[in-house]
Coordinates of C-alpha atoms and ligand atoms in Angstrom, one line a residue:
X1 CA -9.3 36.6 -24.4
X2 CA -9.4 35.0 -21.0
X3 CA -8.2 31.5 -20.1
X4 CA -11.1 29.2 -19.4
X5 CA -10.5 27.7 -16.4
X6 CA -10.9 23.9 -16.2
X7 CA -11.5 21.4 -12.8
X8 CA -9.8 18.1 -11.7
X9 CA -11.7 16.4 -9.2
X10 CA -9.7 14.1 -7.2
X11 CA -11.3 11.2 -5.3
X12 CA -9.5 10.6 -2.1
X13 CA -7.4 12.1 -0.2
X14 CA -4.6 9.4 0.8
X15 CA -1.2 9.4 -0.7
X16 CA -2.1 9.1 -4.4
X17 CA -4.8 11.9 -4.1
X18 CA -2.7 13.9 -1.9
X19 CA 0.3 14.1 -4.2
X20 CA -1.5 14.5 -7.3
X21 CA -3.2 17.4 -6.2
X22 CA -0.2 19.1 -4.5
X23 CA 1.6 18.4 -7.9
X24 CA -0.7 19.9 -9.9
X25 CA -1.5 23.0 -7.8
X26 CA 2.5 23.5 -7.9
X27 CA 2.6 23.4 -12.2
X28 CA -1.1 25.7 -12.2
X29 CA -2.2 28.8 -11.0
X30 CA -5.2 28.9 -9.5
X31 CA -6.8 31.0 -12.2
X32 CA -5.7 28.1 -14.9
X33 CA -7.0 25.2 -13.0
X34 CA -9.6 24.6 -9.8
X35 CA -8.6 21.5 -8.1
X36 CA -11.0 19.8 -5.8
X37 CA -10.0 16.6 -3.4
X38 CA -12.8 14.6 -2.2
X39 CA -12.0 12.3 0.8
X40 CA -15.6 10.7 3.5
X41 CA -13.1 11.7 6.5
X42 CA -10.4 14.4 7.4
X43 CA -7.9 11.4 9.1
X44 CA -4.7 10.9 6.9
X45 CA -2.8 7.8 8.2
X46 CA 0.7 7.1 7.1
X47 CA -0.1 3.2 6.8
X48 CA 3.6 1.8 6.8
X49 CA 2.9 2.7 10.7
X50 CA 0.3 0.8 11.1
X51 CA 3.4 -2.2 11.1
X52 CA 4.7 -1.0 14.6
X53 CA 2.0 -0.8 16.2
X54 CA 0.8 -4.0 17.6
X55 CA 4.9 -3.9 19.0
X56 CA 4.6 -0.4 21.2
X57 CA 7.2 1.1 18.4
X58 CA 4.0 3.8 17.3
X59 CA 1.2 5.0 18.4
X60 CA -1.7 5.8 16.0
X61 CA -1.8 9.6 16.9
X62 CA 1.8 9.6 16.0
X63 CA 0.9 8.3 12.4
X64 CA -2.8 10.0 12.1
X65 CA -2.9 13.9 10.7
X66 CA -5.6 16.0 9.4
X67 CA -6.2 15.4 5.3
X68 CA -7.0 19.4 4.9
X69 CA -3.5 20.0 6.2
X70 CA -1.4 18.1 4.1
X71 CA -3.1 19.7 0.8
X72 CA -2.0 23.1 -0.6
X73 CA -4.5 26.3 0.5
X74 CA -5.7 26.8 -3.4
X75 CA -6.6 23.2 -3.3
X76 CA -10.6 22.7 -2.0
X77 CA -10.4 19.7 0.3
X78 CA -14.5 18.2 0.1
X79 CA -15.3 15.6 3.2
X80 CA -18.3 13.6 1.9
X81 CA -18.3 10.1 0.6
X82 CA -18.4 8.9 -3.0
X83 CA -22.3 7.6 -4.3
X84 CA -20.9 6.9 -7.5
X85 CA -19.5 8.6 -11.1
X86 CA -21.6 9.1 -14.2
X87 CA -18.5 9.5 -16.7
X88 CA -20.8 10.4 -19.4
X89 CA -22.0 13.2 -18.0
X90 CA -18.2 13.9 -16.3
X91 CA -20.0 14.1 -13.2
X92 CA -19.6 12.9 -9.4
X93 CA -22.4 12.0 -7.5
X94 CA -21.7 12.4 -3.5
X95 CA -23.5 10.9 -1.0
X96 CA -24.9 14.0 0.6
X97 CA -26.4 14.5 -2.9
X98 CA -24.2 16.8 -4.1
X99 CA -22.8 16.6 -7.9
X100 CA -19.2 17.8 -8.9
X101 CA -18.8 17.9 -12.5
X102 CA -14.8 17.6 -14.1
X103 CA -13.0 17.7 -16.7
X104 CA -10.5 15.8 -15.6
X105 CA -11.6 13.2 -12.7
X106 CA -8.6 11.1 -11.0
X107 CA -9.7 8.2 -9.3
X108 CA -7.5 7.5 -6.2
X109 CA -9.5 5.7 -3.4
X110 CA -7.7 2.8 -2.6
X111 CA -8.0 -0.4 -1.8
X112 CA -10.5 -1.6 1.1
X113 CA -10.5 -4.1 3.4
X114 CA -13.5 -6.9 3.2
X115 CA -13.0 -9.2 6.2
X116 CA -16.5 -10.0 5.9
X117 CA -15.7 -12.0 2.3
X118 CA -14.2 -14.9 4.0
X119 CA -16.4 -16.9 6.4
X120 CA -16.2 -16.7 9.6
X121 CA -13.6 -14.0 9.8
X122 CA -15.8 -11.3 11.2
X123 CA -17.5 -13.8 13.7
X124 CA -16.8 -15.4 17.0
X125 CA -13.1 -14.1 17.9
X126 CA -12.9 -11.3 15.8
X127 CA -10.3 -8.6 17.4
X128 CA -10.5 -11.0 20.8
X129 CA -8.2 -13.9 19.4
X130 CA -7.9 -13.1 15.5
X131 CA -6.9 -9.6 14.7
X132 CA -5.6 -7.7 11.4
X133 CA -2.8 -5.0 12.0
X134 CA -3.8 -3.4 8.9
X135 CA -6.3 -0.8 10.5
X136 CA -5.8 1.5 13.3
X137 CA -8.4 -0.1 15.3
X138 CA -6.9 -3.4 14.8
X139 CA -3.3 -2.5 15.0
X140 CA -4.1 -1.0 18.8
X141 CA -6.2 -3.6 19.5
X142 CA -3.5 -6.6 18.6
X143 CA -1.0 -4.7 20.4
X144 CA -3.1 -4.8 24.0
X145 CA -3.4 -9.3 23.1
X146 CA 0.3 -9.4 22.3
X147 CA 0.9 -7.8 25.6
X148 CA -0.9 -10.1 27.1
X149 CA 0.3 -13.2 25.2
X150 CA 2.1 -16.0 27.1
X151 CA 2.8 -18.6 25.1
X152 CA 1.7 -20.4 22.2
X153 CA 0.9 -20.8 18.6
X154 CA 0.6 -17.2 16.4
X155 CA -0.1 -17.7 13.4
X156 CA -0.5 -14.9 10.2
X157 CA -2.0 -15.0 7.0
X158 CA -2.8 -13.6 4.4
X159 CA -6.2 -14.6 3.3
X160 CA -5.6 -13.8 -0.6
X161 CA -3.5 -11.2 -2.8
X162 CA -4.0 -8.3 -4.2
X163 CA -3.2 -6.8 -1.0
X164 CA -1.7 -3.3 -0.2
X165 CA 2.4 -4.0 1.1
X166 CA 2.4 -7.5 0.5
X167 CA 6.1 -7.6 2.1
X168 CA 3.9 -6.3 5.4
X169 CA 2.8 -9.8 6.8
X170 CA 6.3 -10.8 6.4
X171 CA 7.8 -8.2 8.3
X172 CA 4.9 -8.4 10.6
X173 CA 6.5 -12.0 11.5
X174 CA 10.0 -10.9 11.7
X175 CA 9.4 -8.3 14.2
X176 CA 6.7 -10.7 16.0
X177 CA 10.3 -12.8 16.3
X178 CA 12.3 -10.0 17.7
X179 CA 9.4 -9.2 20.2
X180 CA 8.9 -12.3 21.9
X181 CA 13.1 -12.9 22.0
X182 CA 13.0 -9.3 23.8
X183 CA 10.4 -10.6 26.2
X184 CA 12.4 -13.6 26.8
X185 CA 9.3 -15.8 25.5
X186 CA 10.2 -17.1 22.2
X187 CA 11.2 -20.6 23.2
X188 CA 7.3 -20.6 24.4
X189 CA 5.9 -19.4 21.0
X190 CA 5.5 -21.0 17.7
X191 CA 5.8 -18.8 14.8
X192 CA 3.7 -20.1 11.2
X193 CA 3.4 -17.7 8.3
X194 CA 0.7 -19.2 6.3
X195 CA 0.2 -17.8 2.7
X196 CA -1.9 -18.6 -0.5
X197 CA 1.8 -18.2 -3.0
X198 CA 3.7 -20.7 -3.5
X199 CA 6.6 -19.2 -1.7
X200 CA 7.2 -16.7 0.7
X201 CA 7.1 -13.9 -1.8
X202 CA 5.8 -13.1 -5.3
X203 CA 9.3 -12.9 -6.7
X204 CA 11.7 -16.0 -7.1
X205 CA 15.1 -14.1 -6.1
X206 CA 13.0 -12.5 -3.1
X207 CA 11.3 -15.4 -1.8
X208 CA 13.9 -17.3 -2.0
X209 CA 16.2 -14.7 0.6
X210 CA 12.9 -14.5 2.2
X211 CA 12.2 -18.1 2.8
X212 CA 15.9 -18.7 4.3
X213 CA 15.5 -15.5 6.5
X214 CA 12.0 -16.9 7.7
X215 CA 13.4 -20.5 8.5
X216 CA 16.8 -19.2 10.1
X217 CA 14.5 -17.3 12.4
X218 CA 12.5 -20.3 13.1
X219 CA 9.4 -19.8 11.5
X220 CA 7.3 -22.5 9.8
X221 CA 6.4 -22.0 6.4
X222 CA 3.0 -23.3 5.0
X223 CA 2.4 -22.1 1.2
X224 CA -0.9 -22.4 -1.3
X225 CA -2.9 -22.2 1.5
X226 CA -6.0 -20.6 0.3
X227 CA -7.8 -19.6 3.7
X228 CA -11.9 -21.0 3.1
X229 CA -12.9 -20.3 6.9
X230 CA -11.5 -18.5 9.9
X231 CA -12.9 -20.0 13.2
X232 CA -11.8 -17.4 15.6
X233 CA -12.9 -19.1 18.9
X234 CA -11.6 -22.2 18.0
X235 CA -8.6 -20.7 16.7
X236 CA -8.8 -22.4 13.4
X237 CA -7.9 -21.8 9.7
X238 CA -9.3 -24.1 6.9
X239 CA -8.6 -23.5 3.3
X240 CA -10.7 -24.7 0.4
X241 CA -9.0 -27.8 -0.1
X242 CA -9.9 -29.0 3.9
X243 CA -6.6 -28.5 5.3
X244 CA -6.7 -26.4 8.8
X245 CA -4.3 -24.5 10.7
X246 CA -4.6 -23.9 14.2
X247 CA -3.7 -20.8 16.4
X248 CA -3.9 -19.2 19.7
X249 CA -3.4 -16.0 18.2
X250 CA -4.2 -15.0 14.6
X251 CA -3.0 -12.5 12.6
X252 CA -5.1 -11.9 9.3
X253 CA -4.8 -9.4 6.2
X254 CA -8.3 -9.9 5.2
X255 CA -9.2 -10.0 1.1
X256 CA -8.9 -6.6 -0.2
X257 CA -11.1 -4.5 -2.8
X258 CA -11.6 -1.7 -4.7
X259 CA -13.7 1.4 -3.1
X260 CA -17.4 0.1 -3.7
X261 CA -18.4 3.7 -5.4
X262 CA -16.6 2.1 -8.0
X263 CA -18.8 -1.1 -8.7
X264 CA -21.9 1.4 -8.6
X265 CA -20.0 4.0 -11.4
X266 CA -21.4 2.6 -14.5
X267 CA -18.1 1.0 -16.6
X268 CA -15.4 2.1 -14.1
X269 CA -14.4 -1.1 -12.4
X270 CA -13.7 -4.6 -12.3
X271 CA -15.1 -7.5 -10.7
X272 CA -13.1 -6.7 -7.8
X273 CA -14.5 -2.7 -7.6
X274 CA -10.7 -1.8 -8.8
X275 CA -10.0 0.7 -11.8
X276 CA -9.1 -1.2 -15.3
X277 CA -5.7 0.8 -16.5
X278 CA -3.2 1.2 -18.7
X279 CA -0.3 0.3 -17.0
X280 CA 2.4 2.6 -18.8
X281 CA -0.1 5.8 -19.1
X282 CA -2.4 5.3 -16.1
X283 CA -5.2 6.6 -18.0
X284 CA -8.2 4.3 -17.0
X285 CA -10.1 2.3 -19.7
X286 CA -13.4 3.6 -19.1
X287 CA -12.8 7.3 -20.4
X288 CA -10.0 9.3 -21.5
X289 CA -10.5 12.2 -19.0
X290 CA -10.0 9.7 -16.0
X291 CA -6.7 8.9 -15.2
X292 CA -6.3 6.5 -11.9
X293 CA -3.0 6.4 -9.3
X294 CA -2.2 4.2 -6.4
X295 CA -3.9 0.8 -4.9
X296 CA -7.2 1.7 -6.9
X297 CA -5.5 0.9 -10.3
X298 CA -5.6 -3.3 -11.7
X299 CA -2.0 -2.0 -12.8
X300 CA 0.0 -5.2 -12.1
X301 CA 2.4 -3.4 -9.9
X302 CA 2.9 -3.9 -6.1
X303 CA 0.1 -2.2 -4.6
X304 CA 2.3 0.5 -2.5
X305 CA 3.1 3.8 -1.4
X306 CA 6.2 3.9 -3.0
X307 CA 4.6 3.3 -6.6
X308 CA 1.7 5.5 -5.7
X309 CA 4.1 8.1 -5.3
X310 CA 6.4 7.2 -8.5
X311 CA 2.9 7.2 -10.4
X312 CA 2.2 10.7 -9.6
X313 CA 4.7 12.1 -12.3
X314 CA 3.3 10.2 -15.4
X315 CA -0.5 11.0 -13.9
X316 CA 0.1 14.6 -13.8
X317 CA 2.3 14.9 -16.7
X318 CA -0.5 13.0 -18.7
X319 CA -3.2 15.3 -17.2
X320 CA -1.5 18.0 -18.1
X321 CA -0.7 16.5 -21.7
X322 CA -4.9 15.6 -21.6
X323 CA -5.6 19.2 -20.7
X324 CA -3.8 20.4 -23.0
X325 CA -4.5 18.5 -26.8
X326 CA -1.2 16.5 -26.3
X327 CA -0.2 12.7 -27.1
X328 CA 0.3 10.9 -23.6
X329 CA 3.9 9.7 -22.2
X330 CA 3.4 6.1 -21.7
X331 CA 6.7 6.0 -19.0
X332 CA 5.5 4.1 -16.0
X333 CA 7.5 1.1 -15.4
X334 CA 6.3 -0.4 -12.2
X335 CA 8.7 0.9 -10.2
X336 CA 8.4 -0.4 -6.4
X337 CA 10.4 0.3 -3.7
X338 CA 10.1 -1.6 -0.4
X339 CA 12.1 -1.4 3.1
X340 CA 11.7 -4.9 4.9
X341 CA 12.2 -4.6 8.3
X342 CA 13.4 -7.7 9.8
X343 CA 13.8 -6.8 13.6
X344 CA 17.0 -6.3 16.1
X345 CA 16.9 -2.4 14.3
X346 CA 18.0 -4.1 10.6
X347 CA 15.8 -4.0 7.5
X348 CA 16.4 -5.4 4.3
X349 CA 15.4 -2.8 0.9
X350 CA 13.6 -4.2 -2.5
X351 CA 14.2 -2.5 -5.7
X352 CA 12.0 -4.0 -8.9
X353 CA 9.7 -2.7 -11.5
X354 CA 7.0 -4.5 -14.0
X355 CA 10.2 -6.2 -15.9
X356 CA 13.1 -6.7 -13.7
X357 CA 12.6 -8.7 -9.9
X358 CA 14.0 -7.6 -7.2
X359 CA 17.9 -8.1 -7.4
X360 CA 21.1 -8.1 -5.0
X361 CA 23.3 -4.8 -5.6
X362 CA 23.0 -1.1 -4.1
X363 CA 20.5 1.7 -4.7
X364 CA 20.0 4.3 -5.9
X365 CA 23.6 3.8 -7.6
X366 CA 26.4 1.4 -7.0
X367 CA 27.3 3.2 -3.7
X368 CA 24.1 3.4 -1.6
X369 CA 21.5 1.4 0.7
X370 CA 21.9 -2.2 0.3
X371 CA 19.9 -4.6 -1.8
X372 CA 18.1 -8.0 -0.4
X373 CA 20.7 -7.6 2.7
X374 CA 19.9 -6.8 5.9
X375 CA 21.3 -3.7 7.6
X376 CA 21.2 -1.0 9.9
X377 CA 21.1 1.6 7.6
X378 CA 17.8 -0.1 5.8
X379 CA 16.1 0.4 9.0
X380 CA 17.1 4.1 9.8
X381 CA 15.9 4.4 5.9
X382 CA 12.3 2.8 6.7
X383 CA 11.8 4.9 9.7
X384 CA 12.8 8.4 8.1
X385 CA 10.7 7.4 5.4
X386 CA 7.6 8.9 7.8
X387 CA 9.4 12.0 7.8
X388 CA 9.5 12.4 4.0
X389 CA 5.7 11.0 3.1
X390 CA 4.8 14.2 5.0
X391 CA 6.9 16.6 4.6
X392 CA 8.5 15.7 0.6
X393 CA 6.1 12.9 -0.8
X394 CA 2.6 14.2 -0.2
X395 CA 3.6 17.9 -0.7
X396 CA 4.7 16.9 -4.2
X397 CA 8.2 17.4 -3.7
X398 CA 10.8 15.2 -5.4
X399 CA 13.3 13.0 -3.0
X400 CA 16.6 13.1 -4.0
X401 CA 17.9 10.5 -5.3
X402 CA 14.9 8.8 -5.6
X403 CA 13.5 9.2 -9.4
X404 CA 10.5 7.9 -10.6
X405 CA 12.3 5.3 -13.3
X406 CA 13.8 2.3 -11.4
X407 CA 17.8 2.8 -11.1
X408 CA 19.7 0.1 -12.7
X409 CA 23.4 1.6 -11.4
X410 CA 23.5 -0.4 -8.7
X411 CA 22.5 -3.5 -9.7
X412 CA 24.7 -6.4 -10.7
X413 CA 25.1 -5.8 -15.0
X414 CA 25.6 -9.3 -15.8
X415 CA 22.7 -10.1 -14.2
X416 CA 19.4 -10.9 -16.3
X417 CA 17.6 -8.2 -15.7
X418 CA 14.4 -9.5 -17.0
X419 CA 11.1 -11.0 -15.2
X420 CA 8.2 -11.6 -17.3
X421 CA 6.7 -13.7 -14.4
X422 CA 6.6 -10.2 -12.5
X423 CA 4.2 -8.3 -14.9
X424 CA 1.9 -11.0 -13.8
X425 CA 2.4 -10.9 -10.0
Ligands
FAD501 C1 -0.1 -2.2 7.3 C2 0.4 -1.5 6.1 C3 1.7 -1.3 5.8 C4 2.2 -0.7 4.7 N1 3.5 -0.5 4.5 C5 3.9 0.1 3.4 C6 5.3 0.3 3.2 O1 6.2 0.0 4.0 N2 5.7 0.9 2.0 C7 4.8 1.2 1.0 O2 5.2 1.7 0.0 N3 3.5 1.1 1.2 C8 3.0 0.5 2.3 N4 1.7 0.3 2.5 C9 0.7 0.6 1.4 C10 0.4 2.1 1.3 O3 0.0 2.7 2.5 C11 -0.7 2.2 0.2 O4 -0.3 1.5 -0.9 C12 -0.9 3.7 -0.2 O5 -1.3 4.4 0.9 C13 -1.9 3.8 -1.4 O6 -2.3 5.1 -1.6 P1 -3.7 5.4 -2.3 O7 -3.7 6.8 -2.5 O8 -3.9 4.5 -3.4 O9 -4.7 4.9 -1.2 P2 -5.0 5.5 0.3 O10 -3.8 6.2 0.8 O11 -5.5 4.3 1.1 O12 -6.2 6.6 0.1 C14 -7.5 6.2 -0.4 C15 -8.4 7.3 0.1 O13 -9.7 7.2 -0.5 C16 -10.7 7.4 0.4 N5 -11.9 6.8 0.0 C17 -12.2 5.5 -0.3 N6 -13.4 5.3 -0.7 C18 -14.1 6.5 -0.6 C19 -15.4 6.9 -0.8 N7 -16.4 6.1 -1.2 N8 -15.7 8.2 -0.6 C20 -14.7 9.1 -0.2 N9 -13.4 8.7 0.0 C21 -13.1 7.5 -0.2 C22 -10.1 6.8 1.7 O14 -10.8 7.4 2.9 C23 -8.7 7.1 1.6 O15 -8.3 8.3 2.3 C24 1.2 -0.2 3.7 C25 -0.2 -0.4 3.9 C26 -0.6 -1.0 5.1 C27 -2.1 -1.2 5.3

């Protein structure tokens, strides 16, 4: 008797998609499993780049390759956008009218970025004297206004969370410190992190390093500021509760969403177009035949590369378990993994998963990169990082070293290890 041969359809074609598919091709043959990856363009962009931008460290062709050639030959790479998903019918509409059907769909489109939610964002100013460094267009275009920036007040905020790499603003600030001390300007320039938590960071050990770093470099600190308006020719901020922070030059991360094919796929999303899922299995609540990895999930984990790619293990092992009539492994912990870079070539690294904070110590293992300290060899780690996304992450490779479980070897044992406040962050 033959095998039947079954589909996944994956929906985009970033890191998560990417990874799953490549993982999956590498435990199938072809003849076992056809594997389809739907992306609306063929531009992969490793987003940690988009940090160094605005600075002259990158340039978004260094950091921009095509989707099709990251993704294994047997894998069928689709460029169309998503209309929407009928899971009852296992079926996905495409916007050239097209239908895939599945029998396993993975849902890994992201998060978007919805400047126009907060008033006056988009308006007056927009990419002339308020800019966001989280796209490629805004990224190049903040790096020709910091180039031409004299003097003055820069502030950055981020407008609400979820957003993807919250430790990104931060670093965004610390390097904005090194650039105008390398320009010999930062006497001239005020430096204001403005931020809708209560503290520099989510976690208390974290934001507490954080906050000290960000003072000992001189820049002011203004917490539950929940960001109402942006006046971008007036250079003006006002949050709900009417207080206002003013800029010459403003640096936003605008509100971020779920894909919007997900608010029109009848019982996949949330309120917020993201992807209701169990955080251990990442199977999704709206069917058991759709399991969901990266920044599209409501997991509360960071939303990240680096758990994107420790997800992909427990979504393709569960696929396979789906696939094949057995119990799911419910092993996800949350694990995040986050290189800081804090300027003057140092970085700090972050270690922490859905139960434990981030904590001082070494990882992977007692000898290794340091923890919540900065150092040299953090930032050589952040920028060969671009080297493995392509060439180990995305091709479904394992790093060495780096397992999917958060390492506790390294970190201190007496320490209390427990965070409940994290699972909530
Ligand atoms: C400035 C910045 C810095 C960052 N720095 C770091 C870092 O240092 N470390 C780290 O771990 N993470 C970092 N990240 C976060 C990281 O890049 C993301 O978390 C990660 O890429 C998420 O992967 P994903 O597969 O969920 O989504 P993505 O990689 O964003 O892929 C989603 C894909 O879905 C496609 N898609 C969406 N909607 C549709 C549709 N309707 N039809 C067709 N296709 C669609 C998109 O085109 C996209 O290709 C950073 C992000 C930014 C913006």
């Amino acid at each position: 008797m033959g095998l039947v041969k079954q589909r996944v359809v994956i929906l985009g074609g970033g890191t998560g998609g990417t990874l799953v598919a490549n993982r999956l091709r590498r435990k199938y043959e072809p003849a076992e499993l056809e594997i389809f990856v739907v992306d609306q363009d063929n531009r992969h962009v490793y987003q940690p780049g988009l940090l160094f931008v605005p600075f002259g460290l990158a340039h978004p062709e260094d950091i921009v390759r095509p989707r099709v050639r990251q993704l294994h030959h047997d894998i069928t790479f689709i460029e169309a956008g998503i209309d929407r998903v009928e899971n009852e019918s296992n079926e996905v509409h495409l916007l050239d009218g097209s239908v895939l059907q599945y029998d396993v769909l993975v849902v890994a489109t992201g998060a978007v970025l919805t400047p126009e939610e907060t008033e006056g964002l988009t308006g007056p100013g927009w990419m002339e004297k308020v800019f966001t460094f989280y796209s490629p267009e805004g990224a190049t275009a903040l790096e020709t206004a910091l180039t031409k920036f004299e003097g003055g007040r820069v502030v950055v905020n981020v407008v609400d969370m979820p957003i993807k790499c919250p430790v990104a603003p931060l670093e965004f600030c610390f390097l904005a410190d090194w650039y105008f001390r390398e320009r010999g300007i930062r006497d001239r320039v005020q430096l204001t992190y403005v931020t809708p938590l209560d503290a520099a960071f989510t976690k208390p050990i974290a934001a507490s390093h954080l906050g000290t770093m960000l003072a000992d470099k001189g820049i002011e600190l203004v917490t539950e500021f929940n960001t109402g308006e942006v006046d971008g020719a007036e250079g003006r901020l006002t949050s709900f509760d009417g207080r206002e922070v003013e800029f010459d030059l403003g640096v936003v991360v605008p509100l971020h969403g779920g894909a919007p094919f997900v608010g029109r796929s009848p019982g996949l999303g949330d309120a917020l177009n993201f992807v209701p899922t169990d955080e251990r299995t990442l199977q999704s609540k709206c069917a058991p035949n759709i399991f969901v990895i990266g920044d599209a999930a409501n997991v509360p984990a960071s939303k990240a590369g680096s758990v994107t790619h420790f997800e992909g293990e427990t979504v393709v092992d569960n696929i396979a378990n789906f696939l094949g009539g057995r119990p799911l492994v419910d092993n996800f912990d949350g694990h995040a993994n986050c290189f800081i870079e804090t300027g003057f070539h140092k970085a700090l690294l972050i270690d922490f998963n859905y139960d434990t904070e981030p904590l001082p110590g070494h990882f992977p293992g007692r000898v290794g990169l340091p923890l919540l300290k900065e150092s040299r060899l953090n930032h050589l780690g952040k920028l060969m990082f671009q080297w493995f996304y392509w060439h180990t992450l995305l091709p479904g490779r394992d790093i060495p070293g780096m397992g999917a479980a958060m390492p506790t070897a390294g970190k201190p044992p007496e320490a209390d290890h427990s965070d409940q406040h994290a699972r909530k962050d």
